[in-house]
Every structure is written in C-alpha cells, then in structure tokens.
Short mmCIF file of C-alpha atoms in Angstrom, two decimals:
data_model
loop_
_atom_site.label_atom_id
_atom_site.label_comp_id
_atom_site.label_asym_id
_atom_site.label_seq_id
_atom_site.Cartn_x
_atom_site.Cartn_y
_atom_site.Cartn_z
CA UNK A 1 -51.36 105.54 73.37
CA UNK A 2 -50.16 104.74 69.84
CA UNK A 3 -47.20 106.58 68.33
CA UNK A 4 -45.96 106.58 64.74
CA UNK A 5 -42.64 108.25 63.91
CA UNK A 6 -40.85 109.07 60.66
CA UNK A 7 -37.48 110.75 60.04
CA UNK A 8 -37.04 112.15 56.55
CA UNK A 9 -34.07 113.94 55.05
CA UNK A 10 -35.09 116.51 52.44
CA UNK A 11 -32.68 118.21 50.06
CA UNK A 12 -32.99 120.75 47.25
CA UNK A 13 -33.43 117.76 44.93
CA UNK A 14 -36.46 116.66 47.00
CA UNK A 15 -37.99 120.10 46.63
CA UNK A 16 -37.23 120.21 42.91
CA UNK A 17 -39.30 117.05 42.46
CA UNK A 18 -42.27 118.60 44.31
CA UNK A 19 -42.74 121.49 46.77
CA UNK A 20 -45.09 119.26 48.80
CA UNK A 21 -44.16 116.08 50.61
CA UNK A 22 -46.75 113.64 51.94
CA UNK A 23 -46.00 111.57 55.04
CA UNK A 24 -48.61 108.79 55.46
CA UNK A 25 -49.98 107.54 58.77
CA UNK A 26 -52.88 105.34 59.85
CA UNK A 27 -55.93 106.09 61.98
CA UNK A 28 -57.56 103.00 63.48
CA UNK A 29 -61.27 102.45 64.01
CA UNK A 30 -62.19 103.99 67.35
CA UNK A 31 -59.40 106.58 67.48
CA UNK A 32 -60.97 109.70 69.00
CA UNK A 33 -58.19 112.24 68.42
CA UNK A 34 -54.84 112.68 66.73
CA UNK A 35 -51.80 114.84 67.45
CA UNK A 36 -49.07 115.59 64.90
CA UNK A 37 -45.71 117.12 65.83
CA UNK A 38 -43.12 118.33 63.31
CA UNK A 39 -39.55 118.94 64.46
CA UNK A 40 -36.53 120.22 62.54
CA UNK A 41 -33.55 122.53 63.03
CA UNK A 42 -34.72 125.98 62.00
CA UNK A 43 -31.26 127.46 62.49
CA UNK A 44 -30.28 125.87 59.16
CA UNK A 45 -32.56 128.36 57.39
CA UNK A 46 -35.15 125.69 56.59
CA UNK A 47 -38.82 126.76 56.50
CA UNK A 48 -41.27 123.89 56.42
CA UNK A 49 -45.07 124.25 56.31
CA UNK A 50 -47.47 121.84 58.01
CA UNK A 51 -50.90 120.50 57.01
CA UNK A 52 -53.07 117.40 57.00
CA UNK A 53 -55.43 115.44 54.76
CA UNK A 54 -57.72 112.55 55.72
CA UNK A 55 -59.41 109.86 53.61
CA UNK A 56 -62.50 112.06 53.22
CA UNK A 57 -60.66 115.27 52.37
CA UNK A 58 -58.59 118.20 53.60
CA UNK A 59 -58.39 118.69 57.38
CA UNK A 60 -56.29 121.83 57.70
CA UNK A 61 -53.13 123.85 57.26
CA UNK A 62 -51.02 125.95 59.58
CA UNK A 63 -48.16 126.67 57.20
CA UNK A 64 -45.05 127.72 59.08
CA UNK A 65 -47.04 129.27 61.95
CA UNK A 66 -46.83 126.19 64.19
CA UNK A 67 -45.28 122.73 64.39
CA UNK A 68 -48.05 120.90 66.22
CA UNK A 69 -51.76 120.36 65.76
CA UNK A 70 -54.53 118.30 67.33
CA UNK A 71 -57.82 117.21 65.74
CA UNK A 72 -60.75 115.85 67.77
CA UNK A 73 -64.44 115.34 66.96
CA UNK A 74 -65.44 118.59 68.67
CA UNK A 75 -62.40 120.85 68.48
CA UNK A 76 -59.15 121.33 66.62
CA UNK A 77 -56.06 123.49 66.58
CA UNK A 78 -56.58 126.78 64.71
CA UNK A 79 -56.46 126.14 60.98
CA UNK A 80 -57.75 122.55 61.27
CA UNK A 81 -61.29 121.22 60.92
CA UNK A 82 -62.77 119.28 63.84
CA UNK A 83 -64.88 116.20 63.23
CA UNK A 84 -64.92 112.43 63.35
CA UNK A 85 -61.59 110.79 62.60
CA UNK A 86 -62.31 108.44 59.73
CA UNK A 87 -60.25 105.26 59.88
CA UNK A 88 -57.69 104.54 57.18
CA UNK A 89 -54.70 106.19 55.56
CA UNK A 90 -54.07 109.88 56.41
CA UNK A 91 -51.16 112.06 55.31
CA UNK A 92 -49.20 114.84 56.93
CA UNK A 93 -48.62 117.38 54.14
CA UNK A 94 -45.30 119.21 54.39
CA UNK A 95 -44.67 122.34 52.34
CA UNK A 96 -40.98 122.53 51.50
CA UNK A 97 -40.92 126.32 51.43
CA UNK A 98 -37.16 126.74 52.03
CA UNK A 99 -34.70 123.83 51.98
CA UNK A 100 -31.02 124.61 52.70
CA UNK A 101 -28.31 123.45 50.32
CA UNK A 102 -27.12 120.77 52.76
CA UNK A 103 -30.65 119.51 53.34
CA UNK A 104 -32.48 119.16 56.65
CA UNK A 105 -33.79 116.27 58.75
CA UNK A 106 -37.52 116.33 59.48
CA UNK A 107 -39.02 114.35 62.38
CA UNK A 108 -42.77 113.71 62.14
CA UNK A 109 -44.51 112.14 65.14
CA UNK A 110 -48.19 111.10 65.15
CA UNK A 111 -49.93 110.21 68.43
CA UNK A 112 -53.37 108.80 69.12
CA UNK A 113 -55.07 109.93 71.22
CA UNK A 114 -53.91 113.53 70.85
CA UNK A 115 -53.14 116.14 73.48
CA UNK A 116 -54.76 119.43 74.42
CA UNK A 117 -56.28 121.64 71.72
CA UNK A 118 -55.23 125.30 71.67
CA UNK A 119 -58.02 127.66 72.73
CA UNK A 120 -58.83 131.19 71.57
CA UNK A 121 -57.68 133.94 73.98
CA UNK A 122 -60.31 135.60 76.13
CA UNK A 123 -62.00 138.63 74.61
CA UNK A 124 -64.08 141.24 76.40
CA UNK A 125 -67.78 141.34 75.43
CA UNK A 126 -68.36 143.50 72.34
CA UNK A 127 -69.32 147.14 72.74
CA UNK A 128 -72.64 147.85 70.99
CA UNK A 129 -71.99 149.47 67.64
CA UNK A 130 -73.09 153.10 67.46
CA UNK A 131 -71.70 154.20 64.09
CA UNK A 132 -73.77 153.99 60.90
CA UNK A 133 -73.39 151.12 58.49
CA UNK A 134 -72.21 152.39 55.14
CA UNK A 135 -71.64 156.01 54.11
CA UNK A 136 -75.06 157.45 53.15
CA UNK A 137 -73.43 160.88 52.73
CA UNK A 138 -71.43 159.63 49.77
CA UNK A 139 -73.08 159.85 46.36
CA UNK A 140 -73.91 156.35 45.10
CA UNK A 141 -75.82 154.73 42.23
CA UNK A 142 -79.60 154.62 42.79
CA UNK A 143 -80.64 152.16 45.51
CA UNK A 144 -77.06 151.55 46.65
CA UNK A 145 -74.81 152.65 49.52
CA UNK A 146 -71.05 152.72 49.79
CA UNK A 147 -69.73 150.30 52.42
CA UNK A 148 -66.15 150.32 53.73
CA UNK A 149 -64.19 147.15 54.33
CA UNK A 150 -60.97 145.18 54.12
CA UNK A 151 -60.58 142.16 51.83
CA UNK A 152 -57.42 140.69 53.36
CA UNK A 153 -56.86 139.74 57.02
CA UNK A 154 -55.48 136.77 58.95
CA UNK A 155 -56.36 135.29 62.32
CA UNK A 156 -54.99 132.56 64.57
CA UNK A 157 -56.40 130.08 62.04
CA UNK A 158 -53.24 130.63 60.01
CA UNK A 159 -50.27 132.89 60.78
CA UNK A 160 -52.05 135.76 62.51
CA UNK A 161 -51.75 136.40 66.25
CA UNK A 162 -55.32 137.52 67.00
CA UNK A 163 -58.61 135.66 67.30
CA UNK A 164 -61.58 136.22 64.99
CA UNK A 165 -63.31 138.23 67.73
CA UNK A 166 -60.24 140.42 68.21
CA UNK A 167 -60.16 141.15 64.48
CA UNK A 168 -63.87 142.03 64.54
CA UNK A 169 -63.27 144.36 67.48
CA UNK A 170 -60.48 146.18 65.60
CA UNK A 171 -62.50 146.39 62.39
CA UNK A 172 -65.49 147.97 64.15
CA UNK A 173 -63.21 150.38 66.04
CA UNK A 174 -61.74 151.43 62.69
CA UNK A 175 -65.18 152.22 61.26
CA UNK A 176 -65.40 149.29 58.85
CA UNK A 177 -68.68 147.74 57.72
CA UNK A 178 -67.14 144.44 56.62
CA UNK A 179 -63.94 142.44 56.74
CA UNK A 180 -62.90 139.30 54.86
CA UNK A 181 -61.04 136.64 56.84
CA UNK A 182 -58.59 135.04 54.40
CA UNK A 183 -56.52 132.56 56.36
CA UNK A 184 -53.95 130.58 54.37
CA UNK A 185 -55.04 127.34 52.68
CA UNK A 186 -57.84 126.62 55.14
CA UNK A 187 -61.54 127.26 55.70
CA UNK A 188 -61.52 126.23 59.37
CA UNK A 189 -62.49 129.80 60.33
CA UNK A 190 -65.61 129.95 58.17
CA UNK A 191 -67.96 128.33 60.69
CA UNK A 192 -67.33 131.04 63.31
CA UNK A 193 -67.82 134.08 61.08
CA UNK A 194 -71.64 134.51 61.10
CA UNK A 195 -71.86 134.32 64.90
CA UNK A 196 -68.95 136.68 65.55
CA UNK A 197 -70.21 139.10 62.92
CA UNK A 198 -73.64 139.21 64.58
CA UNK A 199 -72.02 139.91 67.97
CA UNK A 200 -70.12 142.91 66.66
CA UNK A 201 -72.54 144.27 64.05
CA UNK A 202 -69.96 143.55 61.37
CA UNK A 203 -70.23 141.65 58.10
CA UNK A 204 -67.56 138.95 58.08
CA UNK A 205 -66.91 137.58 54.62
CA UNK A 206 -65.60 134.00 54.32
CA UNK A 207 -62.35 133.85 52.42
CA UNK A 208 -59.24 131.74 51.97
CA UNK A 209 -55.85 132.87 50.78
CA UNK A 210 -54.72 130.20 48.35
CA UNK A 211 -51.01 130.36 49.04
CA UNK A 212 -48.06 128.98 47.07
CA UNK A 213 -44.40 129.83 46.54
CA UNK A 214 -45.32 131.30 43.14
CA UNK A 215 -48.07 133.66 44.21
CA UNK A 216 -51.20 134.04 46.31
CA UNK A 217 -54.89 134.55 45.52
CA UNK A 218 -57.94 135.21 47.68
CA UNK A 219 -61.07 133.12 47.14
CA UNK A 220 -64.18 134.80 48.58
CA UNK A 221 -67.52 133.23 49.47
CA UNK A 222 -68.83 130.23 51.39
CA UNK A 223 -67.20 127.87 48.91
CA UNK A 224 -65.26 124.63 49.07
CA UNK A 225 -61.64 124.54 50.14
CA UNK A 226 -59.39 125.31 47.16
CA UNK A 227 -56.47 122.93 46.64
CA UNK A 228 -53.36 125.13 46.51
CA UNK A 229 -51.27 122.16 45.33
CA UNK A 230 -52.94 122.24 41.93
CA UNK A 231 -52.33 124.71 39.10
CA UNK A 232 -54.19 128.03 39.52
CA UNK A 233 -56.23 127.28 36.39
CA UNK A 234 -58.12 124.82 38.60
CA UNK A 235 -58.66 127.51 41.24
CA UNK A 236 -60.29 129.78 38.69
CA UNK A 237 -62.57 127.01 37.48
CA UNK A 238 -63.58 125.73 40.93
CA UNK A 239 -64.25 129.15 42.45
CA UNK A 240 -66.42 130.07 39.48
CA UNK A 241 -68.34 126.77 39.77
CA UNK A 242 -68.92 127.41 43.48
CA UNK A 243 -70.20 130.94 42.89
CA UNK A 244 -67.23 132.64 44.57
CA UNK A 245 -64.80 135.34 43.48
CA UNK A 246 -61.06 134.80 42.93
CA UNK A 247 -58.66 137.74 43.24
CA UNK A 248 -54.90 137.78 42.65
CA UNK A 249 -53.12 139.13 45.74
CA UNK A 250 -50.27 141.69 45.95
CA UNK A 251 -49.06 140.83 42.42
CA UNK A 252 -45.79 142.75 42.87
CA UNK A 253 -44.59 141.95 46.37
CA UNK A 254 -41.12 140.44 46.72
CA UNK A 255 -41.08 136.65 46.79
CA UNK A 256 -44.89 136.69 47.13
CA UNK A 257 -45.31 138.28 43.68
CA UNK A 258 -47.56 136.57 41.14
CA UNK A 259 -45.55 134.29 38.82
CA UNK A 260 -48.16 131.87 37.44
CA UNK A 261 -49.20 131.80 33.79
CA UNK A 262 -52.96 131.30 33.44
CA UNK A 263 -55.24 130.05 30.70
CA UNK A 264 -58.08 132.17 32.06
CA UNK A 265 -57.36 135.23 34.15
CA UNK A 266 -59.27 136.06 37.34
CA UNK A 267 -61.59 139.05 37.08
CA UNK A 268 -60.31 140.73 40.27
CA UNK A 269 -56.93 141.73 41.72
CA UNK A 270 -55.53 143.34 44.86
CA UNK A 271 -54.10 146.49 43.29
CA UNK A 272 -53.50 148.25 46.61
CA UNK A 273 -51.69 146.48 49.48
CA UNK A 274 -50.36 147.69 52.80
CA UNK A 275 -46.79 146.59 52.04
CA UNK A 276 -46.59 149.36 49.44
CA UNK A 277 -46.90 152.05 52.14
CA UNK A 278 -43.18 151.67 52.78
CA UNK A 279 -42.52 152.86 49.21
CA UNK A 280 -45.57 155.08 48.53
CA UNK A 281 -44.26 156.41 45.21
CA UNK A 282 -43.48 152.95 43.78
CA UNK A 283 -45.41 152.46 40.52
CA UNK A 284 -44.92 148.68 40.31
CA UNK A 285 -48.53 147.77 41.10
CA UNK A 286 -49.88 150.48 38.82
CA UNK A 287 -47.68 149.23 35.97
CA UNK A 288 -48.77 145.64 36.60
CA UNK A 289 -52.43 146.66 36.44
CA UNK A 290 -51.97 148.31 33.05
CA UNK A 291 -49.94 145.40 31.69
CA UNK A 292 -52.35 142.77 33.02
CA UNK A 293 -55.45 144.61 31.79
CA UNK A 294 -57.39 147.46 33.36
CA UNK A 295 -60.69 145.60 33.01
CA UNK A 296 -59.67 143.78 36.21
CA UNK A 297 -61.81 144.90 39.16
CA UNK A 298 -59.60 146.53 41.84
CA UNK A 299 -59.60 145.40 45.48
CA UNK A 300 -57.43 146.42 48.40
CA UNK A 301 -56.36 144.86 51.67
CA UNK A 302 -54.31 145.51 54.77
CA UNK A 303 -53.06 141.90 54.97
CA UNK A 304 -53.37 142.32 58.75
CA UNK A 305 -51.61 139.60 60.76
CA UNK A 306 -50.70 141.03 64.17
CA UNK A 307 -50.97 144.43 65.92
CA UNK A 308 -47.23 144.69 66.54
CA UNK A 309 -46.72 145.26 62.81
CA UNK A 310 -48.40 148.67 63.04
CA UNK A 311 -51.04 147.53 60.57
CA UNK A 312 -54.76 147.28 61.28
CA UNK A 313 -57.88 146.21 59.41
CA UNK A 314 -58.91 149.00 57.06
CA UNK A 315 -55.48 150.52 56.62
CA UNK A 316 -56.21 149.84 52.97
CA UNK A 317 -59.97 150.22 52.52
CA UNK A 318 -62.09 148.80 49.74
CA UNK A 319 -65.37 150.63 49.11
CA UNK A 320 -68.24 148.61 47.65
CA UNK A 321 -71.54 150.05 46.38
CA UNK A 322 -74.17 147.53 47.48
CA UNK A 323 -77.84 147.27 48.41
CA UNK A 324 -76.99 146.37 52.01
CA UNK A 325 -74.10 145.12 54.11
CA UNK A 326 -74.91 141.40 53.86
CA UNK A 327 -72.26 139.01 52.59
CA UNK A 328 -74.32 138.27 49.47
CA UNK A 329 -74.87 141.95 48.67
CA UNK A 330 -71.24 142.97 49.25
CA UNK A 331 -69.97 140.15 47.04
CA UNK A 332 -72.52 141.00 44.35
CA UNK A 333 -71.21 144.58 44.36
CA UNK A 334 -67.66 143.25 44.03
CA UNK A 335 -68.68 140.88 41.25
CA UNK A 336 -70.32 143.79 39.38
CA UNK A 337 -67.17 145.91 39.69
CA UNK A 338 -68.65 148.59 41.97
CA UNK A 339 -65.43 149.06 43.96
CA UNK A 340 -62.93 151.76 44.87
CA UNK A 341 -59.81 151.57 47.02
CA UNK A 342 -58.30 154.16 49.38
CA UNK A 343 -55.62 154.37 52.03
CA UNK A 344 -56.03 155.72 55.54
CA UNK A 345 -54.25 158.85 56.75
CA UNK A 346 -51.47 157.11 58.64
CA UNK A 347 -51.27 153.71 60.25
CA UNK A 348 -53.34 154.67 63.29
CA UNK A 349 -56.11 156.60 61.54
CA UNK A 350 -59.71 155.50 61.33
CA UNK A 351 -61.98 155.51 58.32
CA UNK A 352 -63.81 158.82 57.84
CA UNK A 353 -64.59 161.38 55.16
CA UNK A 354 -61.31 163.18 55.85
CA UNK A 355 -59.48 160.33 54.13
CA UNK A 356 -59.42 160.91 50.37
CA UNK A 357 -61.90 158.66 48.59
CA UNK A 358 -62.50 158.43 44.84
CA UNK A 359 -65.86 157.00 43.75
CA UNK A 360 -67.54 156.35 40.41
CA UNK A 361 -71.23 157.31 40.30
CA UNK A 362 -72.84 156.81 36.92
CA UNK A 363 -71.09 159.08 34.43
CA UNK A 364 -69.22 161.02 37.11
CA UNK A 365 -66.21 160.64 39.34
CA UNK A 366 -66.58 162.06 42.84
CA UNK A 367 -63.58 162.75 45.09
CA UNK A 368 -64.21 163.32 48.81
CA UNK A 369 -61.69 164.86 51.22
CA UNK A 370 -59.11 165.15 48.45
CA UNK A 371 -58.67 168.92 48.02
CA UNK A 372 -55.22 169.76 46.66
CA UNK A 373 -54.46 166.24 45.47
CA UNK A 374 -53.86 165.30 41.85
CA UNK A 375 -56.37 163.25 39.82
CA UNK A 376 -54.65 161.20 37.11
CA UNK A 377 -56.35 159.00 34.51
CA UNK A 378 -55.03 155.96 32.68
CA UNK A 379 -53.59 158.07 29.88
CA UNK A 380 -51.64 160.25 32.31
CA UNK A 381 -53.85 163.34 32.05
CA UNK A 382 -53.86 165.30 35.32
CA UNK A 383 -55.98 167.86 37.13
CA UNK A 384 -55.94 169.37 40.61
CA UNK A 385 -58.81 168.45 42.92
CA UNK A 386 -60.66 171.51 44.25
CA UNK A 387 -62.97 171.38 47.25
CA UNK A 388 -64.11 168.58 49.54
CA UNK A 389 -66.59 167.13 47.00
CA UNK A 390 -65.02 167.31 43.56
CA UNK A 391 -66.96 166.05 40.54
CA UNK A 392 -65.76 165.48 36.98
CA UNK A 393 -67.08 163.46 34.01
CA UNK A 394 -65.77 159.89 34.11
CA UNK A 395 -64.08 158.31 31.10
CA UNK A 396 -63.71 154.56 30.51
CA UNK A 397 -60.32 154.31 32.18
CA UNK A 398 -58.72 153.77 35.56
CA UNK A 399 -57.93 156.69 37.85
CA UNK A 400 -55.76 157.40 40.85
CA UNK A 401 -55.42 160.21 43.38
CA UNK A 402 -51.91 161.33 44.35
CA UNK A 403 -50.40 163.87 46.68
CA UNK A 404 -48.17 166.56 45.24
CA UNK A 405 -45.17 164.35 46.04
CA UNK A 406 -46.70 161.45 44.09
CA UNK A 407 -47.89 159.24 46.96
CA UNK A 408 -50.93 157.24 45.84
CA UNK A 409 -54.00 157.91 47.99
CA UNK A 410 -56.81 156.14 46.13
CA UNK A 411 -57.51 154.18 42.95
CA UNK A 412 -60.63 153.22 41.02
CA UNK A 413 -61.28 150.91 38.08
CA UNK A 414 -63.01 151.43 34.79
#
C-alpha cells in the first residue's frame, strides 16, 4: 500500500485568495484504486467540501456530505465516476465553504489501493405503475398533454440520504410523471437514470446543480459536467452549446441566494421552491421575478434531500405540456416555455386535480381545483376563481393563484 499525506492550515486569507484549494497527489501506472480521506475539526465551525480531478478530467464531488471517497475501475463512492485510474498528477479539490477566523488544520490522506466502496441500500422491487402518465383531463394545446414533475431533487450521489431507486419510488407514489436528479457538482448519477426510470415507469431527467457560495443553478440534459469553479457566464455558454437548459435556483434563499452578475441571463429560473412554504406570504421570489424579467420561464422544485425533512418529490410540482413523457419531449416543452408551477396541499399530499393548478392553453388561462382562490396578474389586477374549471382570457403577463390569506398556490409565466 502507498500512502501520501498532507497537512494544510487554511485561514480566511486563504479563502479570500480562492474558495477552492487544490491538493496534488500522484497515481502510478498500475494503480487499480484510490482512497482519499479528509479530516479536520468540525467543532471550530469549519465547513470544507471535498472533490477530485484526474489528468483526463473531473472525477467527482461530495461537497460537505462526506469526508472519504474511493474510486475503482468498476465502482466508486456516490458522487464520483468509476473508471480506469490514469497515471500522473491528480488533485483533491477542497471547497473552503466556511473557514473560522482562527483558521483550521486540514489533513488529506491518499491511499492506493483504496478501501471498500459504499453501496446503495437495498430497495424492494418496484410496484407496477397503475396510474396514467400525464393528465389527459386537463385542457392542453393541440397534440400535447400536461405532465407533472419535480425539477430539483438530490440522492446519495451528493448530500441526499436516499438512493436513486428510493427517489423514483417516492416520485411514483406521489403521482409524478418525471423527476430531475440534480446532484451537486457531479454527473455520476446520470448513468443509472435510464435503467431506474424504466423499472419504475418514471421519466428521470439528468441534471446537475452547479453549486457555489454565490448561488446555484440547475443544468438539465445529458450534457457534460459543468465546472462550478468558473464564472457562471461559462455555464450559460457551455450548457447552450451542449443542447441543455440552465435554470437559476431559489434566487432568494438565505445564503444560497443568487448573487452573480451575468453577461447573458439564463432563460429559466426556479421561481417556486419548497423552502418558501415556511413563509407562504413572502413576496421575495415574486419581486425577484419581476425585477429580473418576466420573460424568464418558471420552474419549481422540492429540493428533496431526505425524508426526515418532511419534504418529498413533487411538493412543488412543475407542469410541462409535451408530446410525451420522454426526456427529450419534456425538455423541449420546458425550452418552449410550456410550464406552470403549483404547490401540493400540505407536505404529505399527493398530486391530483384537487390541488390548484393554473395552466395556459392558447389564448386562455384555465384554473383547476382553485374555487375561491384569487387570480392575480402581473399588474396586480385580481378576480375570484369560480368553479373547479375556471377559464379567462390570458394576457401577456405572469399570473399567480393565492388563497384569501395571500398564500401562493400556483404561478405561470407569460
């Protein structure tokens, strides 16, 4: 066994120079596996992220979720990409998320060969899906159907606590047609999505949450890994070149709020996020949308990480009008702006027509299950929704549905 060890003291000055610190190590010809262990005193308040890059490119990221990873030719710790270990100079990439005023000592140990790779937890065989795909009872543009899904969820491949199969099981149980897996700064989960989706009768959309200390964005599609260490202008350019879709996440959300200035703005944004359920009358996201520009296509996401939070896939539901429920068709509907966003009736509720939904169909707006709520347009004009299928002419503006006590139930773009 070969072991390489480095002790590094980082201070606020270190972080001011760069939020990312690279620790080099060498892989020799013939090395079959590698194990990296990060150790530091978390009681100091330090929060250090962990990742890895090889000579041929990015090999994975686990952020602050774990302090150890193993990479082998056939398997790797969640968040890391298995494959041949190319010989030469590698680097452990440390994200200096929080560095205490007095600094902190970091111990990085690299071993070859590596130890045991973490395995996914056992999951019971999937129950055959009996519910219909899409909502054919909802009015939709000609040749299209409304499909329900969630554009923001995390698995064990980053800081979630559930496997990809467990997320699929929860999404199907909640009545969703699709779910996007958006693990942080990695695409290690992409390879498993088609197979798991087929098992559960669920469309699983490849995604990656490009995550920094100045804001997050979701990149959707089977595209290349996006380098979060570069300025977001490069994210916009690369995702467009790869045929994907980039969406700003939870733009007003504490220290995860969007703070980057951009030369070219993304065309999509997460205007409805589960964290806003704790303050359902807060107008921060609505104000941001108007200030940023209401031509942005709205998306929504639960940001599901673990069941103990009380969240679940579909708590915030994005509706997409598409030809079918394939990944390509759903993303084409999103790209074309055929989206609407609604919230479920409580954290344990499923997706059904009893949950208020606001859809745009040609020159009309149609509200389902929203009787007694208030329909408000971008200018502030209001009207009371009457009946379970309420139709009004649609203007070129954004709309939202609210309860009488001003809780937002659903939103739709222009």
